[in-house]
PDB file of C-alpha atoms and ligand atoms in Angstrom:
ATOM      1  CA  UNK A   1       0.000   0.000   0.000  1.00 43.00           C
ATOM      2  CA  UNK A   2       2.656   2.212   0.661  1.00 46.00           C
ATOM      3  CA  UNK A   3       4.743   1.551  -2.130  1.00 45.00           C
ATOM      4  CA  UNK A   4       2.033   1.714  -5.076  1.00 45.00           C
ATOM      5  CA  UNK A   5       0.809   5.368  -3.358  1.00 45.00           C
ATOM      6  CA  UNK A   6       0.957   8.080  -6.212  1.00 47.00           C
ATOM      7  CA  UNK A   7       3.280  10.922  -4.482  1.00 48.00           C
ATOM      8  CA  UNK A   8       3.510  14.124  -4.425  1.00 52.00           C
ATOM      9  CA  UNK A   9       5.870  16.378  -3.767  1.00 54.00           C
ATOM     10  CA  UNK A  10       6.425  20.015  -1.787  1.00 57.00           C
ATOM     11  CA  UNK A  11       9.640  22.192  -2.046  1.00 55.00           C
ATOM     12  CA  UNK A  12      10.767  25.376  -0.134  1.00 53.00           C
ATOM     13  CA  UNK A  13      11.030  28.635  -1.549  1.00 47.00           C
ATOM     14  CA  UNK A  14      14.890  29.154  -0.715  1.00 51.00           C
ATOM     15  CA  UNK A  15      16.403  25.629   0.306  1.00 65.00           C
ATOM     16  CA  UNK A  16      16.277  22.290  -1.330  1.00 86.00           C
ATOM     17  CA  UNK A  17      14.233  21.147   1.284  1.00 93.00           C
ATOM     18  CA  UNK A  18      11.260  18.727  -0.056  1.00 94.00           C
ATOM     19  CA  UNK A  19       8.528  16.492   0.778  1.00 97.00           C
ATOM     20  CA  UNK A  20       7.130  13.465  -0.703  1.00 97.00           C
ATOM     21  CA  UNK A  21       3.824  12.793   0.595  1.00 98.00           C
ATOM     22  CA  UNK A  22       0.262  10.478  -0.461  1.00 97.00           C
ATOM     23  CA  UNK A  23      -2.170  11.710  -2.372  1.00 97.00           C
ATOM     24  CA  UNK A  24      -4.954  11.262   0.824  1.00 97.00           C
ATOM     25  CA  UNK A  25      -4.256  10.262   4.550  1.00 98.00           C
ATOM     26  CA  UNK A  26      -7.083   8.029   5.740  1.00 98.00           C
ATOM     27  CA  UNK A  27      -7.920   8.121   9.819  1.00 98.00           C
ATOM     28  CA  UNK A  28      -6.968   5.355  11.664  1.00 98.00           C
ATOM     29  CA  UNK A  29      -3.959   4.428   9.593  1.00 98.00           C
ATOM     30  CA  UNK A  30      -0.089   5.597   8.863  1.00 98.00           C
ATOM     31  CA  UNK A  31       0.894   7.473   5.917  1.00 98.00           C
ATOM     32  CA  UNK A  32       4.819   7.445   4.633  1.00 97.00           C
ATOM     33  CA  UNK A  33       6.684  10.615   4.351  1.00 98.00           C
ATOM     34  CA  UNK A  34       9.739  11.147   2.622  1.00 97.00           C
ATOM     35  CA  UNK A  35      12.091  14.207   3.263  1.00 97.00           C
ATOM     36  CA  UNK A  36      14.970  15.334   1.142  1.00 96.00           C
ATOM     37  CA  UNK A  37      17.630  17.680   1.677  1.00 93.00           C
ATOM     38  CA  UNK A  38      21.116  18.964   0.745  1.00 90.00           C
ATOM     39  CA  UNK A  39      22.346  18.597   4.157  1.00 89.00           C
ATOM     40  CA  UNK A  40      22.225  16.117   7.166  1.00 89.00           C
ATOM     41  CA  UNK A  41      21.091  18.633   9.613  1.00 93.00           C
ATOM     42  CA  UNK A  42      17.668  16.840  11.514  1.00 95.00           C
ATOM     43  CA  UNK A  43      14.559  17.259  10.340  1.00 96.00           C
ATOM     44  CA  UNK A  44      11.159  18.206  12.234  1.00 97.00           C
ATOM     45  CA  UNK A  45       7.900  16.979  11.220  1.00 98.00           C
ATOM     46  CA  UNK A  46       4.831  18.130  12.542  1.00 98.00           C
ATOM     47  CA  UNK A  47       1.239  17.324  11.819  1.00 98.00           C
ATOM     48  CA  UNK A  48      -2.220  17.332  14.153  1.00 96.00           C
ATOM     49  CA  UNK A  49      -0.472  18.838  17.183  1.00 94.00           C
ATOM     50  CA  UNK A  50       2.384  16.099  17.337  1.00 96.00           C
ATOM     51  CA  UNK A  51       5.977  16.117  16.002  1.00 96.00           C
ATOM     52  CA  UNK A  52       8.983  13.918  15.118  1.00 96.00           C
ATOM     53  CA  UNK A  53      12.518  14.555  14.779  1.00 95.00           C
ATOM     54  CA  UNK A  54      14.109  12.372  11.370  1.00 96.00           C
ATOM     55  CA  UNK A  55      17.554  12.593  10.477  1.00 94.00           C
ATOM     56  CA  UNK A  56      18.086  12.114   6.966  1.00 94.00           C
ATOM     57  CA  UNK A  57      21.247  10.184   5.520  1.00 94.00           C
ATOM     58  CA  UNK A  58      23.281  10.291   2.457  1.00 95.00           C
ATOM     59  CA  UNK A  59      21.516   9.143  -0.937  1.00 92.00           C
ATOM     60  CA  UNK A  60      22.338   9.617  -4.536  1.00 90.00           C
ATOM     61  CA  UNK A  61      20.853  12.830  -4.517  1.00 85.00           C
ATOM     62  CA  UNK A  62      21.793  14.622  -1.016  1.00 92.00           C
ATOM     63  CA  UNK A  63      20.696  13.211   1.758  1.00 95.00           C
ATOM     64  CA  UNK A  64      16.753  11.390   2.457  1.00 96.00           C
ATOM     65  CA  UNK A  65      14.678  10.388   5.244  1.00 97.00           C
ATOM     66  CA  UNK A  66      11.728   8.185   5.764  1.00 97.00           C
ATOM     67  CA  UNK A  67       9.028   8.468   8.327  1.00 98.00           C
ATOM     68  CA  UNK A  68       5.444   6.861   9.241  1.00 98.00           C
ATOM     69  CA  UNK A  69       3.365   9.938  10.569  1.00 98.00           C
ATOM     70  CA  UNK A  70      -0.296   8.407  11.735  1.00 98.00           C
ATOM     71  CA  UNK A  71      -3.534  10.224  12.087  1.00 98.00           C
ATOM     72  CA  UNK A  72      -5.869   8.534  15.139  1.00 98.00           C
ATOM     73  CA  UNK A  73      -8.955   6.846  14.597  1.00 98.00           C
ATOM     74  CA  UNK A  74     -11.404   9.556  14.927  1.00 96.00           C
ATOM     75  CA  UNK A  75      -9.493  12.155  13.177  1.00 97.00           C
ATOM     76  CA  UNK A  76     -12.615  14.068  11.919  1.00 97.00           C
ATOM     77  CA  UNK A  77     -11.218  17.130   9.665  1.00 98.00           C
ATOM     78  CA  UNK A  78     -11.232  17.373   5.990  1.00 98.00           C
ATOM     79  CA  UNK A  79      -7.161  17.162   5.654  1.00 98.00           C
ATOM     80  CA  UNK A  80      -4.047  17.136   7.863  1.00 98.00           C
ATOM     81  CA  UNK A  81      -1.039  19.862   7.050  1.00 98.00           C
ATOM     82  CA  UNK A  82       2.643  18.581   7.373  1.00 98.00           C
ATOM     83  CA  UNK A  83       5.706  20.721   8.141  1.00 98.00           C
ATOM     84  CA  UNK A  84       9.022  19.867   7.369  1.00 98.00           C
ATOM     85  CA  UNK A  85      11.291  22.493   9.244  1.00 97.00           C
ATOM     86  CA  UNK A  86      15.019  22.306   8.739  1.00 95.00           C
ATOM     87  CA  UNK A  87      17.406  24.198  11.154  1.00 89.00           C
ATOM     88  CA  UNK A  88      20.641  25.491   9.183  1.00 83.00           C
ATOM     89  CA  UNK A  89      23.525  27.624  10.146  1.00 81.00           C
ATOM     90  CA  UNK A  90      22.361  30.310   7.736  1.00 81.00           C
ATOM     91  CA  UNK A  91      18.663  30.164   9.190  1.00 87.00           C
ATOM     92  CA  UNK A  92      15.474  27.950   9.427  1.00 92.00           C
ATOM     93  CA  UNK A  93      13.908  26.124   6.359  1.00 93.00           C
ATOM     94  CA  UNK A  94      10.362  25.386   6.283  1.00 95.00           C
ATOM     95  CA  UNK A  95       7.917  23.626   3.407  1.00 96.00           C
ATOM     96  CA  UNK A  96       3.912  22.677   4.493  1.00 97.00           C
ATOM     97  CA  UNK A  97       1.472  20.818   2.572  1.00 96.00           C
ATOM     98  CA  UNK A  98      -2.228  19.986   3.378  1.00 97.00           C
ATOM     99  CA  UNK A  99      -2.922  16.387   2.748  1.00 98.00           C
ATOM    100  CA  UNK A 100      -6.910  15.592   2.265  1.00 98.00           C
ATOM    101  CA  UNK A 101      -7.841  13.216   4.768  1.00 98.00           C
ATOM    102  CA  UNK A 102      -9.931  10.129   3.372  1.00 98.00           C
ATOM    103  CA  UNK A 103     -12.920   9.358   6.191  1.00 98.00           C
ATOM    104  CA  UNK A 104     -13.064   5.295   6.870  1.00 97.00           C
ATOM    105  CA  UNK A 105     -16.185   4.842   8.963  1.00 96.00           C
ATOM    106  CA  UNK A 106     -15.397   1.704  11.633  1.00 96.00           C
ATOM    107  CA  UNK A 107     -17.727  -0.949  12.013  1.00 95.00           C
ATOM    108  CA  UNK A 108     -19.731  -1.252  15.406  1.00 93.00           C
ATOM    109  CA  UNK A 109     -20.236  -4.246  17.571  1.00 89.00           C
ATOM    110  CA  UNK A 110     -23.020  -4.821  20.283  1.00 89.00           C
ATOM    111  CA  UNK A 111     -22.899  -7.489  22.737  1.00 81.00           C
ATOM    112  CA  UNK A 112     -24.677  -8.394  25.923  1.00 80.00           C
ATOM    113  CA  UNK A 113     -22.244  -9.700  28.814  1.00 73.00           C
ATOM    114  CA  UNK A 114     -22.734 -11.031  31.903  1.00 73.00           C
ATOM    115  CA  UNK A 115     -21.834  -8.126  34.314  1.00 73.00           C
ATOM    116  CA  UNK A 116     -19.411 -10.235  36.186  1.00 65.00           C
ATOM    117  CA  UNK A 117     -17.135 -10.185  33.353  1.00 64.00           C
ATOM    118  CA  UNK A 118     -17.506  -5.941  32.899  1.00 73.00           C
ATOM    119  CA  UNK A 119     -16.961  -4.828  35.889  1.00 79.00           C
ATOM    120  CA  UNK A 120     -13.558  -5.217  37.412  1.00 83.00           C
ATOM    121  CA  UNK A 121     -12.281  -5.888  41.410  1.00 89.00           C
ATOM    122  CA  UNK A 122      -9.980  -3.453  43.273  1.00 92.00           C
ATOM    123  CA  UNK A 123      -7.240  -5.419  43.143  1.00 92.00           C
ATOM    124  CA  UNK A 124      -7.662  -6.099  39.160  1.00 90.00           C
ATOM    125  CA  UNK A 125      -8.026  -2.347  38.438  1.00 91.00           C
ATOM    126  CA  UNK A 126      -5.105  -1.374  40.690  1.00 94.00           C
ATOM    127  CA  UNK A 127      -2.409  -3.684  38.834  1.00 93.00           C
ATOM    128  CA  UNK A 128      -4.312  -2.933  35.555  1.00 93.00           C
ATOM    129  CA  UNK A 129      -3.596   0.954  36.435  1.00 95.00           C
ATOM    130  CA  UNK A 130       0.052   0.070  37.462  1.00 96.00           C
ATOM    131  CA  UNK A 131       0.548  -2.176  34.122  1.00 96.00           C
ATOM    132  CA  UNK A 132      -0.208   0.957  31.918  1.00 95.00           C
ATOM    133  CA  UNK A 133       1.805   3.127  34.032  1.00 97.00           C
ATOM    134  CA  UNK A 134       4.540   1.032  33.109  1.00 96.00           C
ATOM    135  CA  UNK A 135       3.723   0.985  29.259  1.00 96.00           C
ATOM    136  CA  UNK A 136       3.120   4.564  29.216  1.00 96.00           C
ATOM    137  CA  UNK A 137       6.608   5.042  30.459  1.00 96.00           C
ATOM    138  CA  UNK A 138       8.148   2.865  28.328  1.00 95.00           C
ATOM    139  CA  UNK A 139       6.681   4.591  25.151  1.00 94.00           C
ATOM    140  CA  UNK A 140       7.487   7.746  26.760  1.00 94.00           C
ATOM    141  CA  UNK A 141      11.521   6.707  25.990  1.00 94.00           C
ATOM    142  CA  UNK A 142      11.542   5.328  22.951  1.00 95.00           C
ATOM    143  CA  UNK A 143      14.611   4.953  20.542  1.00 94.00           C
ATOM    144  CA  UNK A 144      14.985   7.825  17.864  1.00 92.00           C
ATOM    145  CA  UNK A 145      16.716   6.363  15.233  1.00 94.00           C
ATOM    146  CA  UNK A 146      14.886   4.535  12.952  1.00 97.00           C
ATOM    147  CA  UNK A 147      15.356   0.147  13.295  1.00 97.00           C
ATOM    148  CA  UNK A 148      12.039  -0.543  10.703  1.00 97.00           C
ATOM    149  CA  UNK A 149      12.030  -0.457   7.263  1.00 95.00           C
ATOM    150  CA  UNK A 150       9.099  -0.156   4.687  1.00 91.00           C
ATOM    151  CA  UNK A 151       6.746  -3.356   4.130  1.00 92.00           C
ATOM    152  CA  UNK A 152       6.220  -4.821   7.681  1.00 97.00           C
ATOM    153  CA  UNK A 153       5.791  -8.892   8.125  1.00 97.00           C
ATOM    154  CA  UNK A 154       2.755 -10.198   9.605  1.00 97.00           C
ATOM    155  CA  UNK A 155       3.391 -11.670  12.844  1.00 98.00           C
ATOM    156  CA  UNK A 156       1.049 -14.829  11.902  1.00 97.00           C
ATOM    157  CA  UNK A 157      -0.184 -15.865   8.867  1.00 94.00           C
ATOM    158  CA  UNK A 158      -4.043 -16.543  10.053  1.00 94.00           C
ATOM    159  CA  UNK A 159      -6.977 -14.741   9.039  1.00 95.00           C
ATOM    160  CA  UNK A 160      -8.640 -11.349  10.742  1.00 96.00           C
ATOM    161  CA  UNK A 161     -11.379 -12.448  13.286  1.00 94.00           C
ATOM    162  CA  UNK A 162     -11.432  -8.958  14.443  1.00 94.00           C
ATOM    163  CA  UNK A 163     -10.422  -6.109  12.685  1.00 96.00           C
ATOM    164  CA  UNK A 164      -8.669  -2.772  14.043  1.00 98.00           C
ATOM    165  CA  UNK A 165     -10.853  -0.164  15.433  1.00 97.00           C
ATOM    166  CA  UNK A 166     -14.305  -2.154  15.655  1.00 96.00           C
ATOM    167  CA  UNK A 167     -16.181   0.021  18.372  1.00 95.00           C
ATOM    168  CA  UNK A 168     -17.760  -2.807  20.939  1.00 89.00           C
ATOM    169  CA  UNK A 169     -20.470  -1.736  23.426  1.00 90.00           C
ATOM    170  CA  UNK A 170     -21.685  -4.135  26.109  1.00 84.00           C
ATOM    171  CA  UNK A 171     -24.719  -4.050  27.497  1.00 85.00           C
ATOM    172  CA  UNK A 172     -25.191  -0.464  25.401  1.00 87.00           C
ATOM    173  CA  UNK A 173     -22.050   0.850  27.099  1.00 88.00           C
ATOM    174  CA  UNK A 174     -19.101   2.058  24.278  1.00 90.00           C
ATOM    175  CA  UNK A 175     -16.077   0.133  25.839  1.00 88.00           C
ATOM    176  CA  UNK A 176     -12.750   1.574  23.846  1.00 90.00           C
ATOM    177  CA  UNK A 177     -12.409   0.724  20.174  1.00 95.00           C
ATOM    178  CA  UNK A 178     -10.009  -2.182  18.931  1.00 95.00           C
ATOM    179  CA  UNK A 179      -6.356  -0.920  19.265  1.00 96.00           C
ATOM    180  CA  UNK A 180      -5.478  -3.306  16.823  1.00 98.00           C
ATOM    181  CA  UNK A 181      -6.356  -6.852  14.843  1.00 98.00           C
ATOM    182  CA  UNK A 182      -7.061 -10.262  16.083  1.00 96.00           C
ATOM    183  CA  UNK A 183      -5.477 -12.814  13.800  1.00 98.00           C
ATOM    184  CA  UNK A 184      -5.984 -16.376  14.041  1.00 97.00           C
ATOM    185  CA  UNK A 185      -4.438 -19.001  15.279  1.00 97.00           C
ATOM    186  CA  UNK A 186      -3.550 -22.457  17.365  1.00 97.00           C
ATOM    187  CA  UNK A 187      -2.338 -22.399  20.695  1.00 98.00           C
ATOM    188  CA  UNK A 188       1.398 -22.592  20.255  1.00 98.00           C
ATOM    189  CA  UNK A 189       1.573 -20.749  17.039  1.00 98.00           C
ATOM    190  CA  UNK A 190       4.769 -19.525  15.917  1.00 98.00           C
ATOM    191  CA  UNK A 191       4.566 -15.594  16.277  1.00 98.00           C
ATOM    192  CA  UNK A 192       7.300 -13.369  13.990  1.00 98.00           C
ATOM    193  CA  UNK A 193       8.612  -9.782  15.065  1.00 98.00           C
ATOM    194  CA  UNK A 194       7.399  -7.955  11.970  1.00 98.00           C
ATOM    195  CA  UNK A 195      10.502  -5.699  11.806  1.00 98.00           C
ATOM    196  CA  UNK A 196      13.917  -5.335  13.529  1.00 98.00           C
ATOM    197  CA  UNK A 197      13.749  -3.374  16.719  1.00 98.00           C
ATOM    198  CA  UNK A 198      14.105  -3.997  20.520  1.00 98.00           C
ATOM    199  CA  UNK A 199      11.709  -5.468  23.204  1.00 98.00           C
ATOM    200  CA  UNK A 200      10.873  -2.842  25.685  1.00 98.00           C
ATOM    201  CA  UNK A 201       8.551  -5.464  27.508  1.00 98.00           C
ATOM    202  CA  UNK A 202       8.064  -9.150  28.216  1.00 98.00           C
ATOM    203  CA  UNK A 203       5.577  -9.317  30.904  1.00 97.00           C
ATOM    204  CA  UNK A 204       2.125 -10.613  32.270  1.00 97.00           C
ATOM    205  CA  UNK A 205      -0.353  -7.979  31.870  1.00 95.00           C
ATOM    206  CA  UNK A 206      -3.880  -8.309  33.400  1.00 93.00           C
ATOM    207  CA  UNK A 207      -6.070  -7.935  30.120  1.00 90.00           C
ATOM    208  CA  UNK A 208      -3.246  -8.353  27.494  1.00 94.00           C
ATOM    209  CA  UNK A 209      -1.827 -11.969  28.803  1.00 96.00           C
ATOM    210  CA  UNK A 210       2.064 -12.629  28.544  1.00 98.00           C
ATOM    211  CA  UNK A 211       2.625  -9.592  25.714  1.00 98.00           C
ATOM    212  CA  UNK A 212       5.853  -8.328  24.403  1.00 98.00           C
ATOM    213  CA  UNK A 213       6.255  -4.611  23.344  1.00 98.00           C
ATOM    214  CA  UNK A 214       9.053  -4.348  20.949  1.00 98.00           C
ATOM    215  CA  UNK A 215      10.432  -0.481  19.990  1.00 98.00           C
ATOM    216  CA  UNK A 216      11.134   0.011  16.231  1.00 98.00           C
ATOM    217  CA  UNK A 217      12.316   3.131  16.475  1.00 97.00           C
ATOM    218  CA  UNK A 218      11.118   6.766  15.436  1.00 97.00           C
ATOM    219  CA  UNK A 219       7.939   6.445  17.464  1.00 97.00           C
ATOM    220  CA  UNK A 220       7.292   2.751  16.044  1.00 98.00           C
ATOM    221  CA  UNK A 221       6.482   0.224  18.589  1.00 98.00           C
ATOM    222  CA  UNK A 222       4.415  -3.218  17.844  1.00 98.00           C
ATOM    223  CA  UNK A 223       2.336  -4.756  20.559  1.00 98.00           C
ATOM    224  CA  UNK A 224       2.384  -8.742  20.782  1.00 98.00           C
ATOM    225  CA  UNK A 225      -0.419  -9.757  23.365  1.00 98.00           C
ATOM    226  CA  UNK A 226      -2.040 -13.531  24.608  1.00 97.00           C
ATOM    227  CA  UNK A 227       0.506 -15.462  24.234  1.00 98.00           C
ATOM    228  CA  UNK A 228       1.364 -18.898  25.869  1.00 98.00           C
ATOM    229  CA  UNK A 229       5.563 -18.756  25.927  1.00 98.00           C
ATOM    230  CA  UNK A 230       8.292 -16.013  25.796  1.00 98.00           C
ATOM    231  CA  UNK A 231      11.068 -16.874  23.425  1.00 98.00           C
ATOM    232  CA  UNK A 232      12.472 -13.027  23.912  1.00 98.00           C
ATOM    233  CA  UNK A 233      13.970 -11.097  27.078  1.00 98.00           C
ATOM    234  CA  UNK A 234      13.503  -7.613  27.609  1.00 97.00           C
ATOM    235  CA  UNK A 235      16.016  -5.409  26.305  1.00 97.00           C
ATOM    236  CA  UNK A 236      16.910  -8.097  23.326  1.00 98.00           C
ATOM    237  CA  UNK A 237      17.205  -7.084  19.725  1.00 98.00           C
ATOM    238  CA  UNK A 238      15.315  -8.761  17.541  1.00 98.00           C
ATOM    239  CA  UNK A 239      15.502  -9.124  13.880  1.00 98.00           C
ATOM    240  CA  UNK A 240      12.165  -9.026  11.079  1.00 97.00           C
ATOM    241  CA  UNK A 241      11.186 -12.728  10.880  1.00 97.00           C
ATOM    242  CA  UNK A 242      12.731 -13.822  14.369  1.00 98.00           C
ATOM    243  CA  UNK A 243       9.989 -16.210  16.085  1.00 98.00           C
ATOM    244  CA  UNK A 244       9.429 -14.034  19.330  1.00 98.00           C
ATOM    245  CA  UNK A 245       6.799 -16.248  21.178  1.00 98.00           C
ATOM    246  CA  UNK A 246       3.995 -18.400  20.621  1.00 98.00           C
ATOM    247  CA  UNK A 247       0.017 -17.876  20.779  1.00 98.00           C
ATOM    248  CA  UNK A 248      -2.082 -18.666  23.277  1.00 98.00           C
ATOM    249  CA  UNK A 249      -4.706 -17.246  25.602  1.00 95.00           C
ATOM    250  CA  UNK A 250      -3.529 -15.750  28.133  1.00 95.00           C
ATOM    251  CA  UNK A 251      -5.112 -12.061  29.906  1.00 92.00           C
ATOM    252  CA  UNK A 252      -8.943 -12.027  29.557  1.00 87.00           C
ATOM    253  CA  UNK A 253      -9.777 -13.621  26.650  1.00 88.00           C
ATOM    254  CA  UNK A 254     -11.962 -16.821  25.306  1.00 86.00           C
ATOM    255  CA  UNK A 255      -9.937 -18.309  23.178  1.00 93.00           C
ATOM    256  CA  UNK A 256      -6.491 -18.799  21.294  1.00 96.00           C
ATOM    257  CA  UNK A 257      -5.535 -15.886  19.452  1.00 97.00           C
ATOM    258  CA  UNK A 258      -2.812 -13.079  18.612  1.00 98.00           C
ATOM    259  CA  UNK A 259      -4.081  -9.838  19.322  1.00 97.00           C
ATOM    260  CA  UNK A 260      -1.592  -7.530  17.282  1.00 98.00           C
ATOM    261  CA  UNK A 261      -1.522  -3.458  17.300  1.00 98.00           C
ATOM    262  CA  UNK A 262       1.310  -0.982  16.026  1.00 98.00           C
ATOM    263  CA  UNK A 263       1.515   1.929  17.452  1.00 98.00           C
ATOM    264  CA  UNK A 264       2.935   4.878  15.313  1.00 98.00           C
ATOM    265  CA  UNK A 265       3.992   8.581  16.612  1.00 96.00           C
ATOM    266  CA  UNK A 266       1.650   7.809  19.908  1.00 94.00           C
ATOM    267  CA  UNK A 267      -1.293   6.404  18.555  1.00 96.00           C
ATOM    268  CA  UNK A 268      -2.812   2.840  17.093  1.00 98.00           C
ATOM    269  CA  UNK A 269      -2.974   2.477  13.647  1.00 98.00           C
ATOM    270  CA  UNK A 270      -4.744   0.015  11.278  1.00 98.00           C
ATOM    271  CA  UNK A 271      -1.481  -2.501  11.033  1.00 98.00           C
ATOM    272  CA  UNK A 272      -3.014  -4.077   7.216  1.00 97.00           C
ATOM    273  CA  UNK A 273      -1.892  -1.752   4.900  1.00 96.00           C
ATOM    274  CA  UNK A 274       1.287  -1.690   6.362  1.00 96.00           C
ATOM    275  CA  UNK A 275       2.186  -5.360   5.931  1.00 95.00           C
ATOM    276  CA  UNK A 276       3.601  -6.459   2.433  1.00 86.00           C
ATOM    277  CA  UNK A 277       4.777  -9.599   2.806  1.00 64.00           C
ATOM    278  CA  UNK A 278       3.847 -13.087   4.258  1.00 58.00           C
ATOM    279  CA  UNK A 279       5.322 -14.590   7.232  1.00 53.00           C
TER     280      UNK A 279
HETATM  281 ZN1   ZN B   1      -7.800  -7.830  19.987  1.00 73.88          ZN
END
């Protein structure tokens, strides 16, 4: 998907500052920028109140950076602007572009629930509360140079059971939309690190099972969660392809299953369009 995007490009008035960008951003998903310069000084990108330094590197033309920007799920307005702003010796270089914003509408999904397995103890919601304390930390230090490359690998080759940003309600109460997809599978399941990068966590987590966070770099992180065994340590690099664990059912689910989300520049994305290859 990203590679068959047609692109278009931005320049600066005064430097040879440029942007490659898609022709539409859709909410709920990544979109690919590409930056090019005459000089290796970093790059800031900002778009819908966030930011992210690049740091392009020597091509055949100057020097080039890639980066996935991301738009959340209910981004609501008509098109997203992107900055590029270059800091030089001489002064600042700036180009902007407004990219329209294609509107996916996600699918909704009622269910009635016994109550018992809704409402949460104390004790549940108190190490739930400390288990995102610790994820929110971890994203808060996350690597800045860039370990993932375009085309990411599906983690399992099964089918979707439950696609990314379904919005359940039980009993007629909105509960928070799918962070990410459900992709089948066996108990015991191979599971593949869809890109090189580092794992930030390997840990049992109250809802999420025995899940493994792994950093790609430049606000990339993918989110393994359910599974039965470890085959990774914190702090370990990992390679695309390495088998990082297995599937299973651990946390609060019913079944055997890999729930999978990528989170890009702080928020979950739709991980499909992203994947161009097999496991
Ligand atoms: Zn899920």
């Amino acid at each position: 998907m990203l590679l068959c995007v047609i692109l278009l490009s931005a320049t600066s008035a005064l430097g040879a500052l440029r942007m490659e960008l898609p022709e539409n951003a859709v909410n709920g998903r990544a979109f690919l920028v590409t930056v090019h310069s005459d000089s290796e000084f970093p790059v800031l990108l900002k778009w819908d109140a966030r930011e992210l330094m690049v740091n392009p590197v020597q091509d055949k033309d100057g020097y080039s950076a890639i980066a996935l920007l991301s738009l959340p799920r209910d981004f609501s307005k008509k098109s997203v602007t992107v900055s590029a702003i270059e800091e030089h010796v001489s002064g600042t270089d700036t180009v902007t572009r407004a990219v329209p914003v294609k509107h996916k509408k996600y699918r909704e999904q009622h269910l009635n629930v016994n109550r018992k397995y809704v409402e949460l103890s104390k004790k549940n919601l108190d190490r739930h509360y400390g288990e995102q304390a610790v994820v929110k930390k971890m994203l808060s230090s996350l690597q800045v140079e860039r370990m993932w490359d375009r085309g990411f690998l599906r983690p399992v080759n099964g089918g979707v059971s439950s696609e990314f940003g379904v919005q359940r309600f039980f009993n007629g109460k909105p509960r928070k939309p799918h962070s990410g997809i459900d992709l089948r599978g066996k108990t015991g399941t191979p599971i593949k690190a869809c890109a090189d990068g580092v794992v930030r966590i390997a840990d049992d987590h109250f809802f999420s099972g025995n899940s493994i966070y792994i950093d790609h770099g430049q606000g990339v992180v993918s989110v393994y969660c359910h599974l039965s065994k470890f085959l990774v340590k914190e702090g370990e690099p990992v390679k695309k392809g390495q088998v990082i664990g297995k599937v299973g059912a651990t946390g609060r689910v019913t079944g055997p299953h890999l729930h999978f989300t990528l989170k890009v520049a702080g928020v979950s994305v739709d991980p499909m369009p992203l994947f161009s290859e097999k496991n």
